[in-house]
């Protein structure tokens, strides 16, 4: 009998807790075969309130881009009667103030988002160089433009590698009231000519503002190309949140599909049998919606959430596959790790009632239990709760005084659990409940672990196979020697898990893990509901630098 490989994560309970929380996400088996390469693990719907939330930051970004020195290279000439031709150059401008009092941000169908600004004000300064005949002069000019209107469309797509990409899909600025005042040099002359110069400068400034916006969008696109599209969760796993394709936009909302696959750090071994649940192409429900609360009656939401986030079973299944193949679902339990009141202690004396030969061979010696998942958990999701079946093996060892570990017996321990995820602020938590436990003896070096009449009958069948075969036709039924059912041990383990194991697990699960959100961004009043096939999170957003 071979023992389980030594665990590399015995002292890393955080990884186990993270897996449990990920499994409390949508773990639903879809009856339809869907290709994971074209269907999202995570899908987000941005509402109009998302744009209202982002408008404030978008305007701040726009203002920060404009409040800088910009190359202008404006040249022109004007014929002055009796004096000749005035040639002027404005090499650069510096924007000091930009007020956008009336602005809206809306979805642009099939393109991205549209910014509309009305009655804005802008104040800037510029250097001025002029030549009139053989006379050269330089001065400065102050400009104020009132009643400025800006209309810009930002296109949003995907660059083919999962990164978002943006571009200027349209821009128009229009300012009618331009006031200019010259200082230094022949400013008295230029101020006299100001009404004649305003039309040319106003047209050029309107065009220049769009060019400044274009350059700012290009810089933003360059940043997005280098943005990380995966986040490492722990030493074992990372989350791939790259775009699966271009976002879809209607007049009402934006629809973003993310891959949502959890993969092993240092490698990318896609789970071959992952079948993500198909999500609706439109919003999953009309807003406002009724979401579950601890109250007997679920009140409707009083407002449309900023963000709707659906997470499918593909996320949880890829997490289970990653942690399973990485060997993270293993644990070694020693005799001093169990609570004193636990009904079954890891000593040969405590095991005497189940295996008399164990106590006879190794009187009152400590034991060690190696636990590991022998196959990936099977998971399903329903509106009432999440359901999972866990397949594990446990090998018991006797720890001799010289620290040698002698294999005793090998059990298969399978469990059915239900769980409910919870979300609070920026942390994902949950609770689990054990619904069924099944223990089977696979092999033993100390005789059968006999705890029931069926097991004792199986032992007699091994001692007198001919007699038992004559009586029963050779059919041992449930007591086949390769799968003895250890009912009393099973009952005690159930009791111990219900009394100690599950409460301890829920204590850690309730604490939760932080969600991988951008710095400064928080979920505000998040609500979580279980759907058939996915978990839906409806939340507002808050930003605190």
mmCIF file with all atom_site columns, C-alpha atoms in Angstrom, residues 343-449:
data_model
loop_
_atom_site.group_PDB
_atom_site.id
_atom_site.type_symbol
_atom_site.label_atom_id
_atom_site.label_alt_id
_atom_site.label_comp_id
_atom_site.label_asym_id
_atom_site.label_entity_id
_atom_site.label_seq_id
_atom_site.pdbx_PDB_ins_code
_atom_site.Cartn_x
_atom_site.Cartn_y
_atom_site.Cartn_z
_atom_site.occupancy
_atom_site.B_iso_or_equiv
_atom_site.pdbx_formal_charge
_atom_site.auth_seq_id
_atom_site.auth_comp_id
_atom_site.auth_asym_id
_atom_site.auth_atom_id
_atom_site.pdbx_PDB_model_num
ATOM 1   C CA . UNK A 1 343 ? -14.855 12.177 19.888 1.00 0.00 ? 343 UNK A CA 1
ATOM 2   C CA . UNK A 1 344 ? -12.071 10.347 18.041 1.00 0.00 ? 344 UNK A CA 1
ATOM 3   C CA . UNK A 1 345 ? -8.457  10.966 19.017 1.00 0.00 ? 345 UNK A CA 1
ATOM 4   C CA . UNK A 1 346 ? -5.526  10.005 16.818 1.00 0.00 ? 346 UNK A CA 1
ATOM 5   C CA . UNK A 1 347 ? -4.037  7.334  19.083 1.00 0.00 ? 347 UNK A CA 1
ATOM 6   C CA . UNK A 1 348 ? -4.038  3.587  18.681 1.00 0.00 ? 348 UNK A CA 1
ATOM 7   C CA . UNK A 1 349 ? -5.838  3.230  22.008 1.00 0.00 ? 349 UNK A CA 1
ATOM 8   C CA . UNK A 1 350 ? -8.761  5.314  20.737 1.00 0.00 ? 350 UNK A CA 1
ATOM 9   C CA . UNK A 1 351 ? -8.861  3.213  17.564 1.00 0.00 ? 351 UNK A CA 1
ATOM 10  C CA . UNK A 1 352 ? -9.028  -0.061 19.504 1.00 0.00 ? 352 UNK A CA 1
ATOM 11  C CA . UNK A 1 353 ? -12.799 -0.269 19.220 1.00 0.00 ? 353 UNK A CA 1
ATOM 12  C CA . UNK A 1 354 ? -12.490 -0.121 15.413 1.00 0.00 ? 354 UNK A CA 1
ATOM 13  C CA . UNK A 1 355 ? -9.263  -2.068 14.877 1.00 0.00 ? 355 UNK A CA 1
ATOM 14  C CA . UNK A 1 356 ? -8.211  -4.310 17.800 1.00 0.00 ? 356 UNK A CA 1
ATOM 15  C CA . UNK A 1 357 ? -5.111  -5.463 15.936 1.00 0.00 ? 357 UNK A CA 1
ATOM 16  C CA . UNK A 1 358 ? -3.861  -1.890 15.702 1.00 0.00 ? 358 UNK A CA 1
ATOM 17  C CA . UNK A 1 359 ? -3.767  -1.506 19.504 1.00 0.00 ? 359 UNK A CA 1
ATOM 18  C CA . UNK A 1 360 ? -2.296  -4.981 19.927 1.00 0.00 ? 360 UNK A CA 1
ATOM 19  C CA . UNK A 1 361 ? 0.625   -4.241 17.593 1.00 0.00 ? 361 UNK A CA 1
ATOM 20  C CA . UNK A 1 362 ? 1.260   -0.642 18.640 1.00 0.00 ? 362 UNK A CA 1
ATOM 21  C CA . UNK A 1 363 ? -0.045  -0.081 22.183 1.00 0.00 ? 363 UNK A CA 1
ATOM 22  C CA . UNK A 1 364 ? -1.095  3.510  22.869 1.00 0.00 ? 364 UNK A CA 1
ATOM 23  C CA . UNK A 1 365 ? 0.979   5.144  20.129 1.00 0.00 ? 365 UNK A CA 1
ATOM 24  C CA . UNK A 1 366 ? 0.194   8.491  18.453 1.00 0.00 ? 366 UNK A CA 1
ATOM 25  C CA . UNK A 1 367 ? -1.138  8.439  14.927 1.00 0.00 ? 367 UNK A CA 1
ATOM 26  C CA . UNK A 1 368 ? -1.105  10.732 11.934 1.00 0.00 ? 368 UNK A CA 1
ATOM 27  C CA . UNK A 1 369 ? -3.707  11.138 9.225  1.00 0.00 ? 369 UNK A CA 1
ATOM 28  C CA . UNK A 1 370 ? -2.836  12.165 5.660  1.00 0.00 ? 370 UNK A CA 1
ATOM 29  C CA . UNK A 1 371 ? -5.837  13.632 3.818  1.00 0.00 ? 371 UNK A CA 1
ATOM 30  C CA . UNK A 1 372 ? -5.991  14.447 0.107  1.00 0.00 ? 372 UNK A CA 1
ATOM 31  C CA . UNK A 1 373 ? -8.547  14.873 -2.656 1.00 0.00 ? 373 UNK A CA 1
ATOM 32  C CA . UNK A 1 374 ? -8.422  11.839 -4.881 1.00 0.00 ? 374 UNK A CA 1
ATOM 33  C CA . UNK A 1 375 ? -10.413 13.573 -7.617 1.00 0.00 ? 375 UNK A CA 1
ATOM 34  C CA . UNK A 1 376 ? -11.762 17.002 -8.421 1.00 0.00 ? 376 UNK A CA 1
ATOM 35  C CA . UNK A 1 377 ? -14.891 18.030 -6.485 1.00 0.00 ? 377 UNK A CA 1
ATOM 36  C CA . UNK A 1 378 ? -18.235 17.783 -8.278 1.00 0.00 ? 378 UNK A CA 1
ATOM 37  C CA . UNK A 1 379 ? -20.338 20.887 -7.930 1.00 0.00 ? 379 UNK A CA 1
ATOM 38  C CA . UNK A 1 380 ? -23.852 22.102 -8.710 1.00 0.00 ? 380 UNK A CA 1
ATOM 39  C CA . UNK A 1 381 ? -25.840 25.268 -8.117 1.00 0.00 ? 381 UNK A CA 1
ATOM 40  C CA . UNK A 1 382 ? -29.488 25.952 -7.352 1.00 0.00 ? 382 UNK A CA 1
ATOM 41  C CA . UNK A 1 383 ? -31.379 29.078 -6.314 1.00 0.00 ? 383 UNK A CA 1
ATOM 42  C CA . UNK A 1 384 ? -31.754 27.768 -2.757 1.00 0.00 ? 384 UNK A CA 1
ATOM 43  C CA . UNK A 1 385 ? -28.121 26.769 -2.124 1.00 0.00 ? 385 UNK A CA 1
ATOM 44  C CA . UNK A 1 386 ? -24.893 25.540 -3.647 1.00 0.00 ? 386 UNK A CA 1
ATOM 45  C CA . UNK A 1 387 ? -24.249 21.798 -3.598 1.00 0.00 ? 387 UNK A CA 1
ATOM 46  C CA . UNK A 1 388 ? -20.996 19.918 -3.830 1.00 0.00 ? 388 UNK A CA 1
ATOM 47  C CA . UNK A 1 389 ? -19.608 16.392 -3.547 1.00 0.00 ? 389 UNK A CA 1
ATOM 48  C CA . UNK A 1 390 ? -16.066 16.032 -2.238 1.00 0.00 ? 390 UNK A CA 1
ATOM 49  C CA . UNK A 1 391 ? -13.987 12.928 -2.885 1.00 0.00 ? 391 UNK A CA 1
ATOM 50  C CA . UNK A 1 392 ? -11.115 12.415 -0.475 1.00 0.00 ? 392 UNK A CA 1
ATOM 51  C CA . UNK A 1 393 ? -8.845  9.675  0.790  1.00 0.00 ? 393 UNK A CA 1
ATOM 52  C CA . UNK A 1 394 ? -7.326  9.372  4.253  1.00 0.00 ? 394 UNK A CA 1
ATOM 53  C CA . UNK A 1 395 ? -4.373  7.199  5.163  1.00 0.00 ? 395 UNK A CA 1
ATOM 54  C CA . UNK A 1 396 ? -3.639  6.560  8.830  1.00 0.00 ? 396 UNK A CA 1
ATOM 55  C CA . UNK A 1 397 ? -0.078  6.099  10.098 1.00 0.00 ? 397 UNK A CA 1
ATOM 56  C CA . UNK A 1 398 ? 1.274   5.033  13.445 1.00 0.00 ? 398 UNK A CA 1
ATOM 57  C CA . UNK A 1 399 ? 4.048   7.334  14.646 1.00 0.00 ? 399 UNK A CA 1
ATOM 58  C CA . UNK A 1 400 ? 6.706   5.228  16.379 1.00 0.00 ? 400 UNK A CA 1
ATOM 59  C CA . UNK A 1 401 ? 9.016   6.621  19.097 1.00 0.00 ? 401 UNK A CA 1
ATOM 60  C CA . UNK A 1 402 ? 11.832  6.957  16.545 1.00 0.00 ? 402 UNK A CA 1
ATOM 61  C CA . UNK A 1 403 ? 9.522   9.147  14.369 1.00 0.00 ? 403 UNK A CA 1
ATOM 62  C CA . UNK A 1 404 ? 9.044   6.370  11.802 1.00 0.00 ? 404 UNK A CA 1
ATOM 63  C CA . UNK A 1 405 ? 5.584   6.351  10.286 1.00 0.00 ? 405 UNK A CA 1
ATOM 64  C CA . UNK A 1 406 ? 4.054   2.943  9.735  1.00 0.00 ? 406 UNK A CA 1
ATOM 65  C CA . UNK A 1 407 ? 1.024   2.772  7.389  1.00 0.00 ? 407 UNK A CA 1
ATOM 66  C CA . UNK A 1 408 ? -2.048  1.341  9.109  1.00 0.00 ? 408 UNK A CA 1
ATOM 67  C CA . UNK A 1 409 ? -5.109  1.615  6.861  1.00 0.00 ? 409 UNK A CA 1
ATOM 68  C CA . UNK A 1 410 ? -6.523  3.600  3.930  1.00 0.00 ? 410 UNK A CA 1
ATOM 69  C CA . UNK A 1 411 ? -10.048 4.997  3.807  1.00 0.00 ? 411 UNK A CA 1
ATOM 70  C CA . UNK A 1 412 ? -12.114 6.803  1.224  1.00 0.00 ? 412 UNK A CA 1
ATOM 71  C CA . UNK A 1 413 ? -14.143 9.629  2.747  1.00 0.00 ? 413 UNK A CA 1
ATOM 72  C CA . UNK A 1 414 ? -16.778 11.201 0.517  1.00 0.00 ? 414 UNK A CA 1
ATOM 73  C CA . UNK A 1 415 ? -19.008 14.047 1.621  1.00 0.00 ? 415 UNK A CA 1
ATOM 74  C CA . UNK A 1 416 ? -21.965 16.014 0.351  1.00 0.00 ? 416 UNK A CA 1
ATOM 75  C CA . UNK A 1 417 ? -22.042 19.651 1.412  1.00 0.00 ? 417 UNK A CA 1
ATOM 76  C CA . UNK A 1 418 ? -24.223 22.664 0.797  1.00 0.00 ? 418 UNK A CA 1
ATOM 77  C CA . UNK A 1 419 ? -23.155 26.241 1.110  1.00 0.00 ? 419 UNK A CA 1
ATOM 78  C CA . UNK A 1 420 ? -24.193 29.829 0.708  1.00 0.00 ? 420 UNK A CA 1
ATOM 79  C CA . UNK A 1 421 ? -21.817 32.616 -0.282 1.00 0.00 ? 421 UNK A CA 1
ATOM 80  C CA . UNK A 1 422 ? -21.939 36.016 1.393  1.00 0.00 ? 422 UNK A CA 1
ATOM 81  C CA . UNK A 1 423 ? -20.458 39.352 0.412  1.00 0.00 ? 423 UNK A CA 1
ATOM 82  C CA . UNK A 1 424 ? -19.690 42.302 2.636  1.00 0.00 ? 424 UNK A CA 1
ATOM 83  C CA . UNK A 1 425 ? -17.950 45.391 1.360  1.00 0.00 ? 425 UNK A CA 1
ATOM 84  C CA . UNK A 1 426 ? -14.833 44.078 -0.414 1.00 0.00 ? 426 UNK A CA 1
ATOM 85  C CA . UNK A 1 427 ? -14.737 40.605 1.113  1.00 0.00 ? 427 UNK A CA 1
ATOM 86  C CA . UNK A 1 428 ? -16.250 37.359 -0.094 1.00 0.00 ? 428 UNK A CA 1
ATOM 87  C CA . UNK A 1 429 ? -17.290 34.893 2.591  1.00 0.00 ? 429 UNK A CA 1
ATOM 88  C CA . UNK A 1 430 ? -19.747 32.092 3.105  1.00 0.00 ? 430 UNK A CA 1
ATOM 89  C CA . UNK A 1 431 ? -20.926 29.167 5.173  1.00 0.00 ? 431 UNK A CA 1
ATOM 90  C CA . UNK A 1 432 ? -21.017 25.434 4.532  1.00 0.00 ? 432 UNK A CA 1
ATOM 91  C CA . UNK A 1 433 ? -23.071 22.595 5.956  1.00 0.00 ? 433 UNK A CA 1
ATOM 92  C CA . UNK A 1 434 ? -22.350 18.867 5.930  1.00 0.00 ? 434 UNK A CA 1
ATOM 93  C CA . UNK A 1 435 ? -25.341 16.927 4.626  1.00 0.00 ? 435 UNK A CA 1
ATOM 94  C CA . UNK A 1 436 ? -23.869 13.454 4.165  1.00 0.00 ? 436 UNK A CA 1
ATOM 95  C CA . UNK A 1 437 ? -20.651 11.559 4.893  1.00 0.00 ? 437 UNK A CA 1
ATOM 96  C CA . UNK A 1 438 ? -19.679 8.145  3.549  1.00 0.00 ? 438 UNK A CA 1
ATOM 97  C CA . UNK A 1 439 ? -16.576 6.261  4.746  1.00 0.00 ? 439 UNK A CA 1
ATOM 98  C CA . UNK A 1 440 ? -15.219 3.154  3.018  1.00 0.00 ? 440 UNK A CA 1
ATOM 99  C CA . UNK A 1 441 ? -12.199 1.053  3.901  1.00 0.00 ? 441 UNK A CA 1
ATOM 100 C CA . UNK A 1 442 ? -9.943  0.558  0.875  1.00 0.00 ? 442 UNK A CA 1
ATOM 101 C CA . UNK A 1 443 ? -6.974  -1.314 2.349  1.00 0.00 ? 443 UNK A CA 1
ATOM 102 C CA . UNK A 1 444 ? -5.485  -2.169 5.731  1.00 0.00 ? 444 UNK A CA 1
ATOM 103 C CA . UNK A 1 445 ? -2.243  -3.506 7.210  1.00 0.00 ? 445 UNK A CA 1
ATOM 104 C CA . UNK A 1 446 ? -3.871  -4.178 10.585 1.00 0.00 ? 446 UNK A CA 1
ATOM 105 C CA . UNK A 1 447 ? -6.908  -6.208 9.564  1.00 0.00 ? 447 UNK A CA 1
ATOM 106 C CA . UNK A 1 448 ? -10.365 -4.934 8.713  1.00 0.00 ? 448 UNK A CA 1
ATOM 107 C CA . UNK A 1 449 ? -11.628 -1.827 10.476 1.00 0.00 ? 449 UNK A CA 1
#
